[in-house]
Amino acid sequence: MKNAKPDTMKNIALLLPAILFLSAGCRKETPYIIDPRTENISNWSQAFESYWSGMNHNYVFWSIDPTDWDAVYRQYKPEFEALADSGFSDKATNDHAFRMIQEMSAGLIDGHLTVTFSLPDTIYRTQPASDRIRRREGFHDPTDFSSCWQHAMSRMQHQGRLTGFLYETARDGIEAGTGIIDGNILYFRLSAFNLSEHYQSGDGIDRVIAQYHNLIDTYPDLQGIIIDLRNNGGGYLSDMPLVLGKLAEEGHVMCYNRKKQGLGRLDYTPWYPETIPVMEQERKLQVPIVALADMFSVSMAEMTTLAILSLPGGCSVGERTWGGNGSLASSNEAFQLYYDGYFKNNVIEAYTTMTMLKDVDGNIHEGVGIPPTIEEPFDAALFEQGIDNQLERAVEYIRNGR
Amino acid sequence: MKTYTRTLLLFLLSAAAIFPVSAQWRFGIQGGYTYSTLTTKTRYFYDWNYVGRGGYAIGFPVQYEFFDWLAVQAELSWIQKNYRLERSPYYGFYENRTNYYLSVPVFARFSFGGRKIRGFLNAGGYAGGWLASQRQGIEFTQFGTNQGAGTGSAYYQYDENYEFDKRRDNRFEGGLLLGIGIEYRIENQMSVYIEGRYYHSLSDMQKKYMKDQAPRYLGTFLIQAGYILSLPLSPRPQAGKARL
């Protein structure tokens, strides 16, 4: 129609973009979110908001954690709001409030998670994984492990089964020992991953490391290696090459990690492969390597267990491990690098992991623990007599292959 | 069902009858370059920045021209809406996200100008689906940066398909578009045009899956060129002469 009404055209042409322009504002706003590391908290209502929000945006396990964190907010928000006027001066109120913090955190699967509230008169702390371990079937008290283990080692030495045994303790509490069992099985134990602090220092622990490396490099007719990670609470990742760096090929993938990648609970980096950092190797050993692990093998002890399981001839003997496979930097400054995990302010310290780990087969063991290849429950009565049934089972595996 | 079909046919014929006799269908092909940005808030992730990235688009427009100044156009478009996540150069981490969308824009086209060269303004909306996504970037590994006495690689370079998470990712996208361009009629039935267009997404890239969620919206500039062919329709019967 050549004689189109110009006024109508003009009106429509102006009206439609105007409608679009107005509609363009129909986007949702981002809520105001405060960095929990910068907050100054003075009552329980603020403390709840800070802890809840800090976990909401920094906790790395939301993709697999069964806790409904939004439901937690709906349930506990009114309860804490009611305490807003109380401050932190009343102990009964504080006890009640922290019990609620414990309840809302109880199901969080992070095996490292420790929540500490430092109030003027009291320090409150909860560690959900520790409570879970106590409820685990076969739970045993770990406190006497070191003395019983030393008893067992002495007994084996007296029997002539353990030779060349070098055992040292350091001021930082780390114990390490190495020797040869039954003539051709290399044994190495460490109570924590703090070896790199001692490496090449010339101290006792350094001598144990040097002997362990020397035995790997030169001991003739080695038939197997046992790395004892029981009752080991973890430590530095930089210890990995000192323990396994002479046993792995360069580029060997031992597990995968991922971190958070944004404010959203389900924002993650890709899974990235972790390889065993290697050391100079005198020879290529092709022998069974056994990780001896128990329910108190945590963190780096579990990562080392998974690394051993990923190696040819790798096996684990003992119990299901603790279930805390993430890595952690306990500093607010680390957030600027990792953008997830640990946070602390004037009241709250949330000691939580910054990485989620899966094994080479894709299994995530966080909150559950790594099941042993060969289960051998801890026998306290035998251990007190100096008989280490779990170590004996590891020796049997190396001898028989099953 | 029969009554419904008959009523629908009657309605369509009646509607067609009021259209001018000069109305015509036009079909074409177009393609161009996109530049997309992600609008979101990163709050206390201080050195975390989303920046725009380029991409490509190709589309197949179908246009129904009511008058020489007014047409309705629908398209089937394959369009990349890419962006980049980067941190401060000190850390050097980044991720390039390449997002593939299938989109159906529907809009009114207002034309003006002479017979050979005509300007136009497009205004309407679009809906589409997020077909796939690719992520390419660099991340550091835990053990690589904690090698101690060992040797290994500190960084991991990746280039992989992004796996959608049904709990989070909203694969539907809808929004508004506004475009402006110029068309040159080569012959009566053939035209070429260039157009600048902006897609303003109104749908969050994420489903509402958590409290205190930071929404993410895509905005895409498209500059494209196209070729369109007119197919003149035969004059329609008048409303009163319709037969069923």
XYZ file of C-alpha atoms in Angstrom:
646
model
C 0.000 0.000 0.000
C 1.861 2.982 -1.295
C -0.259 5.518 0.549
C 0.526 4.090 4.000
C -0.464 6.367 6.804
C 2.807 8.040 7.776
C 1.527 9.088 11.207
C 0.517 5.550 12.109
C 3.848 4.218 10.934
C 5.690 6.821 12.918
C 3.670 6.133 16.041
C 4.145 2.371 15.896
C 7.805 2.725 15.011
C 8.343 4.868 18.075
C 6.041 2.994 20.422
C 7.457 -0.483 19.920
C 11.096 0.418 20.688
C 9.852 2.391 23.684
C 8.031 -0.696 24.983
C 11.173 -2.749 24.381
C 13.283 -0.175 26.181
C 11.008 -0.298 29.207
C 10.904 -4.108 29.159
C 14.697 -4.233 29.066
C 14.704 -3.421 32.764
C 12.976 -6.717 33.593
C 16.127 -8.366 34.858
C 16.665 -9.732 38.338
C 18.981 -7.870 40.662
C 21.967 -9.457 42.386
C 21.472 -9.497 46.142
C 23.903 -7.643 48.353
C 26.528 -10.198 49.396
C 29.193 -9.409 51.973
C 32.585 -11.060 52.207
C 32.431 -12.958 55.527
C 36.146 -12.244 55.969
C 35.510 -8.542 56.397
C 32.577 -8.639 58.791
C 32.589 -7.399 62.354
C 29.995 -9.424 64.204
C 28.367 -8.428 67.474
C 25.333 -10.695 67.875
C 24.009 -14.130 66.940
C 21.764 -12.876 64.165
C 24.755 -11.359 62.381
C 26.848 -14.428 63.148
C 24.255 -16.722 61.581
C 23.967 -14.558 58.458
C 27.731 -14.381 58.090
C 28.284 -18.118 58.550
C 25.361 -19.100 56.351
C 26.342 -16.698 53.569
C 30.036 -17.575 53.823
C 29.242 -21.247 53.362
C 26.658 -20.485 50.689
C 29.267 -18.908 48.425
C 32.540 -20.536 49.543
C 31.782 -24.169 50.345
C 33.108 -26.386 47.582
C 30.920 -29.491 47.977
C 27.440 -28.170 47.164
C 27.210 -30.313 44.029
C 27.329 -33.496 46.143
C 26.344 -32.389 49.648
C 22.902 -33.617 50.753
C 22.283 -30.589 53.002
C 19.505 -28.286 51.786
C 21.211 -25.020 52.682
C 18.204 -22.892 51.697
C 15.995 -24.953 54.015
C 18.585 -24.437 56.738
C 18.209 -20.689 56.233
C 14.428 -20.800 56.383
C 14.487 -22.928 59.521
C 17.157 -21.147 61.533
C 16.907 -17.525 60.414
C 13.924 -16.694 62.701
C 15.572 -18.535 65.598
C 18.743 -16.462 65.353
C 16.849 -13.258 64.660
C 15.121 -13.739 67.987
C 18.572 -13.660 69.620
C 19.677 -10.444 67.918
C 19.286 -8.320 71.048
C 21.158 -10.713 73.329
C 24.703 -9.968 72.207
C 27.186 -12.616 73.313
C 27.065 -11.963 77.039
C 24.648 -14.674 78.143
C 26.216 -18.150 78.321
C 22.904 -20.035 78.160
C 21.990 -18.134 74.985
C 25.423 -18.802 73.516
C 25.198 -22.523 74.310
C 21.768 -22.714 72.708
C 22.815 -20.714 69.648
C 25.931 -22.752 69.003
C 23.934 -25.974 69.333
C 21.894 -24.668 66.393
C 25.119 -23.973 64.463
C 26.138 -27.576 65.194
C 22.763 -28.895 64.032
C 22.781 -26.962 60.784
C 26.371 -28.056 60.041
C 26.004 -31.699 61.061
C 25.272 -33.040 57.582
C 27.976 -31.112 55.714
C 30.250 -33.701 54.163
C 33.541 -31.792 54.146
C 35.880 -34.067 56.081
C 37.991 -31.074 57.090
C 35.185 -28.811 58.212
C 35.761 -27.339 61.650
C 33.575 -24.431 62.683
C 34.859 -22.307 65.540
C 33.003 -19.416 67.163
C 35.283 -17.354 69.380
C 33.126 -15.365 71.797
C 34.421 -13.075 74.540
C 34.085 -15.751 77.252
C 33.982 -19.058 75.393
C 35.296 -20.756 72.309
C 32.793 -23.075 70.643
C 33.896 -25.644 68.102
C 32.256 -28.357 66.032
C 33.731 -30.853 63.587
C 30.944 -32.815 61.885
C 33.301 -35.414 60.347
C 34.752 -36.228 63.737
C 31.253 -36.927 65.063
C 30.588 -39.166 62.072
C 33.789 -41.149 62.666
C 32.797 -41.800 66.273
C 29.558 -43.333 65.042
C 31.379 -45.522 62.505
C 31.259 -49.265 63.032
C 34.587 -50.493 64.386
C 35.545 -47.079 65.721
C 38.674 -47.330 67.849
C 40.522 -44.832 69.958
C 43.578 -43.554 68.099
C 45.421 -42.104 71.080
C 47.658 -45.085 71.852
C 48.547 -45.795 68.246
C 52.087 -44.439 68.354
C 53.215 -46.332 71.430
C 51.598 -49.607 70.263
C 53.169 -49.191 66.810
C 56.617 -48.671 68.357
C 56.010 -51.794 70.444
C 55.131 -53.735 67.318
C 58.231 -52.478 65.510
C 60.451 -53.442 68.452
C 58.903 -56.868 68.503
C 59.566 -57.365 64.801
C 63.147 -56.194 65.291
C 63.625 -58.678 68.133
C 62.224 -61.388 65.935
C 64.737 -60.438 63.282
C 61.964 -59.647 60.803
C 62.659 -55.913 60.669
C 66.185 -54.895 59.746
C 67.969 -51.606 59.132
C 65.165 -49.857 60.943
C 65.648 -46.111 61.345
C 63.045 -44.281 63.365
C 63.030 -40.602 64.320
C 60.708 -38.082 65.921
C 60.974 -34.330 65.520
C 60.050 -31.357 67.675
C 57.071 -30.629 65.452
C 55.660 -34.017 66.467
C 56.254 -35.851 63.213
C 57.428 -39.450 63.449
C 58.998 -41.287 60.563
C 60.579 -44.687 60.252
C 61.864 -46.971 57.540
C 63.406 -50.422 57.267
C 63.237 -53.783 55.549
C 60.666 -56.388 56.605
C 61.319 -60.100 56.100
C 64.392 -59.449 53.998
C 62.881 -57.794 50.933
C 59.866 -55.606 51.726
C 60.523 -51.892 52.136
C 58.529 -50.307 54.925
C 58.056 -46.568 55.397
C 55.869 -44.870 57.953
C 55.156 -41.228 58.607
C 52.731 -39.843 61.182
C 52.116 -36.557 59.329
C 53.045 -34.921 56.051
C 55.648 -32.472 57.214
C 58.660 -34.096 55.558
C 59.457 -31.205 53.257
C 60.163 -29.029 56.307
C 62.941 -31.454 57.232
C 64.177 -32.526 53.809
C 67.873 -31.756 53.321
C 68.049 -30.222 56.811
C 70.368 -32.936 58.098
C 68.084 -33.732 61.044
C 66.716 -37.126 62.062
C 63.651 -37.004 59.822
C 65.880 -36.027 56.899
C 68.012 -39.110 57.584
C 64.877 -41.297 57.502
C 63.861 -39.758 54.161
C 67.383 -40.274 52.785
C 67.412 -43.920 53.897
C 63.957 -44.526 52.390
C 65.118 -43.059 49.084
C 68.348 -45.008 49.214
C 66.496 -48.288 49.788
C 64.186 -47.552 46.824
C 67.176 -46.768 44.629
C 69.574 -49.506 45.640
C 68.188 -52.267 47.872
C 68.581 -55.536 45.968
C 65.695 -57.861 45.191
C 63.001 -55.611 46.583
C 59.678 -57.482 46.439
C 57.280 -54.827 47.603
C 56.809 -51.538 49.382
C 54.496 -50.733 52.290
C 53.758 -47.078 53.005
C 52.097 -46.785 56.388
C 49.630 -43.890 56.469
C 47.642 -44.975 59.496
C 46.767 -42.387 62.110
C 48.134 -39.752 59.756
C 46.294 -36.443 59.839
C 47.771 -35.142 56.595
C 49.881 -32.065 55.972
C 51.823 -30.529 53.135
C 51.078 -31.461 49.534
C 54.731 -30.757 48.787
C 55.596 -34.032 50.570
C 54.144 -36.078 47.710
C 57.390 -36.327 45.678
C 59.347 -37.311 48.807
C 56.999 -40.270 49.363
C 56.103 -41.349 45.828
C 58.320 -39.282 43.534
C 60.740 -42.178 43.005
C 57.975 -44.665 42.224
C 55.935 -42.893 39.540
C 56.478 -42.076 35.903
C 56.519 -38.403 35.007
C 53.013 -37.251 34.121
C 51.298 -40.070 35.998
C 47.763 -38.918 36.872
C 46.828 -39.827 40.442
C 43.477 -38.003 40.836
C 41.472 -34.992 39.668
C 40.589 -31.805 41.492
C 38.281 -28.914 40.905
C 37.627 -25.621 42.647
C 34.776 -23.148 42.780
C 34.587 -20.728 39.879
C 32.135 -18.086 41.020
C 29.540 -17.081 43.567
C 27.099 -19.822 42.615
C 27.016 -23.056 44.567
C 27.416 -25.068 41.373
C 30.050 -22.901 39.692
C 33.147 -25.031 39.211
C 36.379 -25.094 37.278
C 36.830 -28.132 35.054
C 38.220 -31.245 36.674
C 41.964 -30.927 36.278
C 44.352 -33.853 36.526
C 46.871 -34.022 39.336
C 50.135 -35.734 38.529
C 52.673 -37.101 40.971
C 55.669 -34.745 41.059
C 58.646 -36.997 40.390
C 62.201 -37.170 41.722
C 65.363 -38.494 40.163
C 65.091 -42.277 39.856
C 67.945 -44.800 39.823
C 65.764 -47.647 38.613
C 62.212 -48.511 37.650
C 60.663 -50.700 40.307
C 57.824 -52.947 39.262
C 56.681 -54.257 42.631
C 53.439 -54.155 44.619
C 53.013 -50.918 46.580
C 50.654 -51.048 49.528
C 49.080 -48.100 51.294
C 48.376 -49.067 54.868
C 45.488 -46.818 55.893
C 42.906 -46.577 58.642
C 39.934 -44.425 59.618
C 42.345 -41.766 60.910
C 44.142 -41.427 57.598
C 42.990 -37.976 56.531
C 43.593 -35.462 53.778
C 47.129 -35.815 52.398
C 47.200 -39.360 53.807
C 44.104 -40.101 51.720
C 45.496 -38.363 48.650
C 48.627 -40.509 48.994
C 46.450 -43.607 49.335
C 44.662 -42.671 46.104
C 47.987 -41.948 44.422
C 49.260 -45.410 45.409
C 46.024 -47.014 44.196
C 46.514 -45.296 40.839
C 49.990 -46.820 40.424
C 50.574 -50.173 38.721
C 50.580 -52.736 41.543
C 48.952 -50.275 43.937
C 46.778 -51.611 46.732
C 45.370 -50.418 50.063
C 45.071 -52.521 53.175
C 43.315 -51.672 56.435
C 40.176 -49.669 56.986
C 38.030 -47.165 55.167
C 39.740 -43.819 55.548
C 38.382 -40.662 57.188
C 36.822 -38.984 54.127
C 38.468 -35.574 53.892
C 40.113 -35.424 50.477
C 40.284 -31.712 49.828
C 43.193 -29.368 50.179
C 43.067 -26.345 52.388
C 44.847 -23.074 53.031
C 43.897 -21.742 56.466
C 44.278 -18.066 55.729
C 41.944 -15.322 54.557
C 44.712 -14.188 52.218
C 44.533 -17.485 50.342
C 41.009 -16.566 49.248
C 42.433 -14.049 46.795
C 44.083 -16.929 44.993
C 41.540 -19.724 45.328
C 38.243 -17.850 45.751
C 36.651 -20.532 47.883
C 37.082 -22.443 51.110
C 38.348 -21.144 54.439
C 37.086 -17.891 55.953
C 37.552 -16.148 59.248
C 36.308 -12.957 60.902
C 36.223 -11.579 64.442
C 33.912 -14.404 65.620
C 33.731 -17.186 63.036
C 36.406 -19.460 61.660
C 35.170 -21.887 59.004
C 38.013 -24.299 58.330
C 36.751 -25.693 55.064
C 38.323 -27.142 51.970
C 38.899 -25.366 48.666
C 39.072 -28.375 46.344
C 36.869 -31.324 45.515
C 38.773 -34.477 44.575
C 37.822 -37.526 42.583
C 39.916 -40.617 41.993
C 41.112 -41.823 38.614
C 37.931 -43.897 38.250
C 35.742 -40.872 38.901
C 34.716 -41.746 42.467
C 34.394 -38.991 45.054
C 35.203 -40.187 48.584
C 34.558 -36.965 50.476
C 32.624 -37.560 53.686
C 32.713 -41.308 53.129
C 36.335 -42.375 52.989
C 38.335 -44.524 50.605
C 37.407 -48.183 50.949
C 40.415 -50.488 51.333
C 41.261 -52.945 48.583
C 41.777 -55.509 51.349
C 39.864 -54.853 54.547
C 41.697 -55.656 57.734
C 40.024 -54.167 60.818
C 42.146 -52.752 63.588
C 42.644 -55.258 66.426
C 43.403 -53.290 69.570
C 44.091 -56.367 71.703
C 46.705 -57.708 69.276
C 48.213 -54.278 68.752
C 48.705 -53.826 72.484
C 50.626 -57.113 72.458
C 52.875 -55.744 69.725
C 51.184 -57.641 66.905
C 50.210 -55.404 64.021
C 47.614 -57.460 62.165
C 47.087 -54.793 59.483
C 50.807 -54.664 58.685
C 50.918 -58.475 58.625
C 48.053 -58.474 56.122
C 49.965 -56.040 53.904
C 53.005 -58.337 54.026
C 50.778 -61.285 53.136
C 49.407 -59.409 50.134
C 52.899 -58.708 48.858
C 53.859 -62.347 49.331
C 50.722 -63.890 47.845
C 49.303 -61.191 45.602
C 45.938 -61.413 47.393
C -11.691 -31.185 16.058
C -13.260 -30.623 12.640
C -15.123 -27.563 13.877
C -11.938 -26.229 15.403
C -10.019 -26.664 12.137
C -12.771 -25.012 10.154
C -12.913 -22.059 12.558
C -9.142 -21.662 12.363
C -9.197 -21.733 8.572
C -11.969 -19.198 8.514
C -10.040 -16.938 10.827
C -6.852 -17.203 8.780
C -8.639 -16.476 5.528
C -10.450 -13.562 7.086
C -7.170 -12.210 8.417
C -5.517 -12.688 5.060
C -8.366 -10.883 3.374
C -7.666 -7.653 5.194
C -4.020 -7.673 4.149
C -3.154 -5.425 1.250
C -2.885 -6.947 -2.175
C 0.741 -5.909 -2.346
C 1.665 -8.124 0.621
C 4.471 -10.521 -0.119
C 6.689 -13.156 1.379
C 10.450 -12.752 1.447
C 13.057 -15.388 2.216
C 16.753 -14.967 2.686
C 20.037 -15.795 4.283
C 22.208 -13.663 6.522
C 25.368 -13.947 8.510
C 27.636 -11.836 10.609
C 29.828 -11.215 13.595
C 28.652 -11.156 17.190
C 30.112 -9.560 20.276
C 28.598 -10.733 23.534
C 28.966 -9.654 27.111
C 27.807 -11.255 30.323
C 26.065 -9.014 32.797
C 26.441 -10.230 36.359
C 27.851 -9.143 39.696
C 30.939 -10.808 41.116
C 30.689 -9.047 44.501
C 33.719 -9.857 46.648
C 35.489 -11.918 44.007
C 37.375 -8.715 43.435
C 39.653 -9.432 40.470
C 37.131 -11.645 38.752
C 36.023 -10.070 35.471
C 33.720 -11.102 32.694
C 34.643 -9.480 29.413
C 33.097 -9.659 25.982
C 34.163 -11.958 23.151
C 33.427 -12.215 19.498
C 31.630 -14.961 17.634
C 29.610 -15.703 14.549
C 25.998 -16.019 13.529
C 24.073 -17.305 10.566
C 20.353 -17.020 10.036
C 17.520 -17.710 7.664
C 14.926 -14.953 7.692
C 11.323 -15.239 6.529
C 9.525 -11.955 6.134
C 5.921 -11.100 5.510
C 5.564 -7.596 4.207
C 2.173 -6.090 4.949
C 2.948 -2.665 3.583
C 6.054 -1.177 2.121
C 6.732 0.304 5.598
C 5.749 -2.626 7.793
C 6.742 -6.250 7.796
C 6.928 -9.060 10.288
C 10.040 -11.165 10.229
C 10.902 -14.467 11.814
C 14.293 -16.168 11.642
C 16.006 -19.369 12.487
C 19.462 -18.412 13.711
C 22.531 -20.223 14.877
C 24.396 -17.759 16.983
C 27.482 -17.759 19.175
C 27.286 -15.794 22.403
C 30.760 -15.889 23.827
C 32.426 -14.295 26.793
C 35.613 -14.530 28.762
C 36.240 -14.895 32.456
C 39.588 -13.540 33.511
C 41.488 -12.734 36.646
C 44.232 -10.228 37.200
C 47.311 -10.732 35.015
C 49.237 -11.513 38.212
C 47.511 -14.901 38.411
C 46.964 -15.289 34.701
C 43.877 -17.493 34.938
C 41.187 -17.167 32.351
C 38.431 -19.104 30.699
C 36.959 -18.469 27.268
C 33.388 -19.655 27.014
C 31.978 -20.327 23.565
C 28.206 -20.737 23.713
C 26.107 -21.996 20.836
C 22.457 -20.971 20.649
C 19.648 -21.801 18.278
C 17.431 -18.761 18.267
C 14.102 -17.743 16.753
C 13.739 -13.970 16.613
C 10.320 -12.576 15.709
C 10.022 -8.859 15.190
C 8.370 -6.016 13.344
C 10.317 -4.274 10.630
C 9.617 -0.652 9.926
C 10.997 0.598 6.620
C 11.465 4.076 5.363
C 13.141 5.871 2.485
C 13.134 5.616 -1.282
C 12.414 2.801 -3.679
C 15.989 1.564 -4.159
C 17.551 2.311 -0.820
C 15.514 1.935 2.312
C 16.383 2.148 5.942
C 14.734 -0.089 8.471
C 14.261 -0.499 12.165
C 13.625 -3.891 13.726
C 11.983 -4.336 17.099
C 10.747 -7.512 18.727
C 11.792 -10.470 20.730
C 13.492 -13.810 20.463
C 13.470 -17.206 22.081
C 16.004 -19.951 21.790
C 17.902 -22.802 23.237
C 21.443 -23.057 24.587
C 22.683 -25.962 22.496
C 26.237 -26.455 23.678
C 29.172 -24.771 25.275
C 32.924 -25.032 25.101
C 35.388 -23.940 27.785
C 39.024 -23.194 27.093
C 41.409 -21.784 29.638
C 44.111 -22.255 32.183
C 43.971 -23.383 35.802
C 46.674 -24.249 38.268
C 46.862 -27.659 39.875
C 47.262 -28.263 43.584
C 50.239 -30.579 43.337
C 51.825 -28.736 40.454
C 52.113 -25.643 42.590
C 53.231 -27.714 45.587
C 55.921 -29.789 43.931
C 58.426 -29.495 46.762
C 61.439 -31.561 45.785
C 59.678 -32.914 42.719
C 59.099 -31.764 39.200
C 55.823 -31.444 37.370
C 53.565 -28.977 35.674
C 51.977 -26.222 37.743
C 49.350 -25.270 35.184
C 46.673 -27.169 33.368
C 45.480 -25.915 30.016
C 42.085 -27.154 29.017
C 39.835 -27.012 26.006
C 36.782 -29.150 26.513
C 33.027 -29.399 26.156
C 31.149 -27.852 29.016
C 28.853 -30.369 30.691
C 25.512 -28.803 31.517
C 24.261 -29.176 35.059
C 20.480 -29.649 34.989
C 20.189 -28.215 38.469
C 21.759 -24.918 37.478
C 21.872 -24.254 33.772
C 18.870 -22.634 32.165
C 19.061 -23.681 28.547
C 16.113 -21.584 27.457
C 16.839 -18.050 26.462
C 14.389 -15.302 25.672
C 14.703 -11.601 25.308
C 14.274 -8.491 23.258
C 15.975 -7.285 20.150
C 16.381 -4.017 18.423
C 18.067 -3.527 15.088
C 18.731 -0.892 12.528
C 19.918 -1.299 8.979
C 19.826 -0.325 5.386
C 18.527 -2.291 2.427
C 19.396 -1.949 -1.213
C 16.969 -3.338 -3.771
C 19.006 -4.776 -6.618
C 15.929 -5.632 -8.581
C 12.270 -5.701 -7.733
C 12.518 -9.045 -6.000
C 16.091 -9.088 -4.729
C 17.662 -7.086 -1.967
C 20.806 -7.005 0.070
C 21.103 -5.379 3.442
C 23.359 -4.744 6.352
C 22.097 -4.559 9.861
C 23.292 -3.848 13.380
C 21.293 -5.582 16.026
C 21.293 -5.958 19.793
C 19.909 -9.000 21.624
C 18.999 -8.202 25.203
C 18.419 -11.405 27.153
C 15.772 -11.348 29.834
C 16.358 -14.904 30.981
C 18.983 -15.723 33.558
C 21.513 -18.302 32.320
C 20.827 -20.155 35.552
C 17.698 -21.626 37.016
C 16.717 -20.330 40.412
C 18.537 -22.974 42.429
C 19.931 -21.169 45.433
C 19.259 -18.264 47.720
C 21.335 -15.129 47.121
C 22.039 -16.081 43.546
C 23.802 -13.670 41.231
C 21.855 -13.709 37.932
C 23.700 -13.820 34.615
C 22.391 -12.230 31.461
C 23.808 -12.219 28.000
C 23.774 -9.222 25.732
C 24.828 -9.620 22.119
C 25.645 -7.139 19.405
C 25.357 -8.522 15.909
C 26.503 -6.913 12.716
C 25.412 -8.844 9.704
C 24.790 -8.754 5.988
C 22.004 -10.553 4.204
C 20.350 -11.322 0.940
C 16.588 -11.550 0.656
C 14.331 -12.609 -2.152
C 10.703 -11.538 -2.627
C 7.975 -13.918 -3.696
C 4.923 -11.921 -4.706
C 1.626 -13.481 -3.637
C -1.409 -13.725 -5.862
C -4.178 -11.365 -4.889
C -6.347 -12.935 -2.193
C -10.117 -13.291 -2.406
C -12.121 -10.648 -0.586
C -13.526 -11.648 2.821
C -17.071 -11.881 1.559
C -16.082 -14.234 -1.265
C -14.355 -16.809 0.840
C -15.552 -20.377 0.253
C -15.240 -23.336 2.584
